[in-house]
Amino acid sequence: MLKLQIIQEYILMACDKISATELSFLMGEILLENGAEISRIQDTMERVANFYGVENFNVFVLTNAIMATGIENGEEHSAKLKFTRTTSLHLGRVSAINQLSREICEGKYSISEAYEIAKKSREIPTCKKWLSLLAAAISCAGYCYVFGRQNVLDGVAALVCGTILQLYLFYTSENRISKFIVNITASALVTLVTILLKCVGFPLDMASVVIGSIYPLLPGVALTTSIRDFLNSDYLSGTIRFVDATLIGGCIAIGVGVTFKIYSLLGGVVI
Amino acid sequence: MTVEFVLDVPVQFIICSVASAAFTIFFNPPYKHLISAGLTGGFAWAIYMVLAYYGMDAGFASFFSTVALTALSRMFAYHRKAPITIFLIPGIIPLVPGIAIYKTGYYMFMSESSKAISYAASTFSIAIAIALGMALTLSLPQVLFSFKRKKNL
């Protein structure tokens, strides 16, 4: 009985000791989950591992998996594999890990301290609901004003559309609906609201309002990250994200187009 | 350049900056970088406006404004010690071909396929122009963007 306890304690102690490979893997995982580009992940993981003296450190990152191996104190800590779903961008966490790796390389932390900090930065909260509603409203209104015909009334309409769109996106994110359906229905919803506002009698330019309001859906992030992956010769990840961007763009076009088509079939005059 | 246009650029610059800063909130950035992020967006749009005003087509105008905004993002990233993504994304958003996507969808379903195809082509050419502009500027050596202000200026 006593022996068993000792063995258990020993195992616990062994588990407590965190290897540098694990630390670097955790940091890579957080970066990947929060939408950093592949080369940044690879670079950060290599830097951290090198600093703590991991030999033969090899890492391979894809858009949804990381594999890393390394030899530490003559022991091989190897081959981890983790599948992460394509996720949303969280710049706060990416930037926190970035800062951590900078500080690790300055020699500020021991491995376990760094591990704790990395764990904490994984829990940086996403922005509050009211804040993202406000953000959606302001950005839709602003973009509508700028890209449309510089009309304040259009901006106000886009503000309404943006708020409704964001509420709809909250609803879908809670219900795990397929991304394609979300994009088609969301852009259709925006178009529908615009048509309703127009029918009620506001002198709107529908094109401007719809264009401004679909900005939160546009695949700007996917496009940016895809380009940067291509540039760093991560062609596989770049292709995955580029296909993603193209499909999202297509979905938005379909959503807007179908709604206008139905409206014109019902006898409405578009534009 | 007419007086109206000269007055219009700063107004749109401010509005676009505010919109871009608001847009960045979606991605939960560290809030201390929000103003610089917004400014990048406004700057990109202001340059695009001026280029478009002088009759440059959408592809070229997107290319040159992407080059400018990427350079600006790299300077911000260096001086504020933050990942460049924070500044790049709000900067790119105003240039993303939202208008072209909208028109593609619109004409596709209004049975005007020749217009739809031409807007689809324009969507891709803008996307590729953004890609090339960013590729070019990101692969320039860091030295160009990491200059420090001289003290005795």
XYZ file of C-alpha atoms in Angstrom, chain A residues 5-265:
261
model
C 1.465 5.647 -2.647
C 5.118 6.363 -3.208
C 4.826 5.316 -6.799
C 1.763 7.514 -7.226
C 3.547 10.486 -5.733
C 6.499 9.879 -7.964
C 4.264 9.803 -10.996
C 2.581 13.018 -9.884
C 5.951 14.672 -9.471
C 7.032 13.522 -12.864
C 3.843 14.901 -14.349
C 4.380 18.163 -12.555
C 7.634 18.766 -14.326
C 6.857 20.392 -17.591
C 9.157 19.808 -20.501
C 10.170 22.618 -22.808
C 8.628 20.719 -25.701
C 5.323 20.797 -23.889
C 5.608 24.515 -23.234
C 6.416 25.264 -26.834
C 3.608 22.984 -27.934
C 1.097 24.775 -25.705
C 2.152 28.137 -27.087
C 1.837 26.846 -30.635
C -1.583 25.451 -29.879
C -2.855 28.749 -28.477
C -1.525 30.616 -31.507
C -3.147 28.154 -33.909
C -6.502 28.236 -32.124
C -6.572 31.991 -32.289
C -5.810 32.398 -35.932
C -2.109 33.264 -36.141
C -0.368 32.514 -39.409
C 1.650 29.304 -39.774
C 5.117 30.820 -39.944
C 4.587 32.768 -36.720
C 3.586 29.561 -34.935
C 6.558 27.642 -36.257
C 8.929 30.490 -35.472
C 7.648 30.965 -31.909
C 7.801 27.250 -31.142
C 11.324 26.944 -32.475
C 12.543 29.985 -30.560
C 11.143 28.773 -27.256
C 12.511 25.257 -27.753
C 15.932 26.561 -28.744
C 16.119 28.853 -25.766
C 15.503 25.999 -23.323
C 18.043 23.846 -25.105
C 15.872 21.266 -26.825
C 17.932 19.372 -29.366
C 16.735 18.213 -32.744
C 13.547 20.174 -32.399
C 11.278 19.652 -35.368
C 7.873 21.116 -35.828
C 5.313 20.872 -38.558
C 2.195 23.003 -38.519
C -0.906 22.829 -40.650
C -4.058 24.945 -40.492
C -5.578 22.459 -38.086
C -2.789 20.363 -36.575
C 0.658 20.634 -34.988
C 3.330 17.968 -34.821
C 6.474 18.514 -32.786
C 9.369 16.371 -31.639
C 12.507 17.167 -29.687
C 15.219 15.622 -27.543
C 15.519 16.990 -24.025
C 18.112 15.761 -21.500
C 18.685 12.734 -23.687
C 15.009 11.842 -23.573
C 12.831 12.090 -26.592
C 9.665 14.105 -26.105
C 7.897 13.423 -29.257
C 5.198 13.503 -31.831
C 2.242 15.322 -30.531
C -0.730 15.752 -32.683
C -3.662 17.926 -32.059
C -6.633 18.655 -34.199
C -8.076 22.125 -33.849
C -11.083 23.338 -35.733
C -10.662 26.374 -37.929
C -11.284 29.095 -35.430
C -11.888 32.767 -35.031
C -9.213 35.384 -34.742
C -8.302 36.555 -31.242
C -5.568 39.149 -31.568
C -5.273 39.690 -27.833
C -4.156 36.109 -27.200
C -1.849 36.061 -30.213
C -0.221 39.235 -29.040
C 0.094 37.953 -25.448
C 1.894 34.802 -26.638
C 4.059 36.951 -28.871
C 5.029 39.062 -25.864
C 5.674 35.915 -23.800
C 8.018 34.442 -26.381
C 9.876 37.755 -26.552
C 10.312 37.704 -22.773
C 11.307 34.034 -22.709
C 14.090 34.787 -25.149
C 15.268 37.568 -22.843
C 15.561 34.868 -20.172
C 12.905 36.211 -17.803
C 11.055 32.998 -16.973
C 11.632 29.404 -15.966
C 9.756 26.771 -17.937
C 6.963 26.276 -15.399
C 6.478 30.023 -14.912
C 6.183 30.485 -18.642
C 3.751 27.582 -18.808
C 1.506 29.255 -16.239
C 1.584 32.559 -18.122
C 0.771 30.819 -21.394
C -2.168 29.075 -19.722
C -3.410 32.407 -18.381
C -3.175 34.091 -21.763
C -5.362 31.372 -23.190
C -8.116 32.663 -20.925
C -8.048 36.294 -22.041
C -11.762 36.924 -22.545
C -13.397 37.631 -25.886
C -15.073 41.002 -26.098
C -18.396 41.593 -24.409
C -21.601 41.206 -26.391
C -22.691 44.828 -26.094
C -19.266 45.929 -27.229
C -19.352 43.802 -30.359
C -22.887 45.036 -31.078
C -21.619 48.588 -30.834
C -18.616 47.703 -32.989
C -20.840 46.141 -35.649
C -23.164 49.139 -35.675
C -20.378 51.717 -35.928
C -18.308 49.874 -38.511
C -21.296 49.098 -40.758
C -22.475 52.694 -40.613
C -18.978 54.035 -41.284
C -18.228 51.699 -44.173
C -21.651 52.331 -45.676
C -21.077 56.079 -45.593
C -17.608 55.808 -47.088
C -18.247 53.202 -49.794
C -21.741 54.317 -50.705
C -22.861 57.724 -51.848
C -21.811 59.585 -48.672
C -25.316 59.881 -47.340
C -26.015 60.037 -43.604
C -29.416 58.362 -43.877
C -27.825 55.371 -45.611
C -25.377 55.216 -42.732
C -28.186 55.108 -40.185
C -29.896 52.313 -42.129
C -26.620 50.372 -42.207
C -26.308 50.898 -38.469
C -29.683 49.192 -37.994
C -28.757 46.398 -40.432
C -25.378 45.875 -38.770
C -26.961 45.552 -35.336
C -29.528 43.046 -36.595
C -26.796 41.123 -38.412
C -24.695 40.921 -35.257
C -27.671 39.711 -33.210
C -28.247 37.024 -35.822
C -24.573 36.036 -35.686
C -24.795 35.681 -31.889
C -27.769 33.394 -32.392
C -26.003 31.214 -34.983
C -22.767 30.972 -33.015
C -24.718 29.497 -30.116
C -26.425 26.948 -32.329
C -23.499 25.560 -34.330
C -24.943 26.065 -37.784
C -22.804 25.359 -40.853
C -20.656 28.304 -41.913
C -22.062 28.344 -45.444
C -25.637 28.497 -44.269
C -24.725 31.243 -41.815
C -23.148 33.374 -44.531
C -25.949 32.868 -47.044
C -28.733 33.526 -44.543
C -26.948 36.431 -42.865
C -26.377 38.288 -46.127
C -29.942 37.497 -47.185
C -31.171 38.868 -43.842
C -29.247 42.108 -44.318
C -30.682 42.510 -47.814
C -34.174 41.762 -46.543
C -33.955 44.373 -43.793
C -32.689 46.913 -46.329
C -35.581 46.155 -48.667
C -38.051 46.491 -45.781
C -36.587 49.849 -44.772
C -36.830 50.996 -48.361
C -40.430 49.794 -48.640
C -41.371 51.626 -45.459
C -40.437 54.763 -47.315
C -36.911 55.831 -46.488
C -35.137 57.196 -49.579
C -32.232 54.763 -49.367
C -29.657 53.689 -51.895
C -29.999 49.958 -51.342
C -26.624 49.081 -52.850
C -24.738 51.308 -50.387
C -26.628 50.016 -47.368
C -26.158 46.357 -48.288
C -22.482 46.818 -49.118
C -21.819 48.559 -45.811
C -23.737 45.983 -43.817
C -22.090 42.882 -45.281
C -18.602 44.049 -44.271
C -18.529 42.049 -41.029
C -19.107 38.899 -43.102
C -16.431 39.514 -45.719
C -13.451 37.152 -45.672
C -10.835 39.857 -45.147
C -9.061 37.937 -42.414
C -9.021 34.650 -44.322
C -7.667 36.460 -47.368
C -4.936 38.232 -45.396
C -3.804 35.106 -43.573
C -3.932 33.043 -46.744
C -1.663 35.497 -48.561
C 0.798 35.511 -45.707
C 0.870 31.701 -45.606
C 1.540 31.596 -49.344
C 4.352 34.090 -48.918
C 6.063 31.933 -46.341
C 5.731 28.941 -48.684
C 3.073 27.279 -46.519
C 1.145 26.492 -49.660
C -1.110 23.906 -48.117
C -2.396 26.175 -45.358
C -2.549 29.101 -47.760
C -4.696 27.112 -50.155
C -7.035 25.965 -47.394
C -7.623 29.550 -46.296
C -7.902 30.887 -49.839
C -10.566 28.317 -50.683
C -12.290 29.330 -47.458
C -12.222 33.018 -48.469
C -13.542 32.287 -51.966
C -16.391 30.139 -50.676
C -17.439 32.739 -48.109
C -17.400 35.418 -50.823
C -19.544 33.191 -53.056
C -22.004 32.547 -50.225
C -22.433 36.269 -49.601
C -23.004 36.891 -53.315
C -25.648 34.148 -53.375
C -27.417 35.445 -50.280
C -27.642 38.999 -51.584
C -28.488 37.927 -55.142
C -31.264 35.509 -54.265
C -33.014 38.003 -52.008
C -32.944 40.736 -54.646
C -34.137 38.252 -57.260
C -37.133 37.244 -55.153
C -37.862 40.899 -54.465
C -37.812 41.751 -58.155
C -39.966 38.714 -58.985
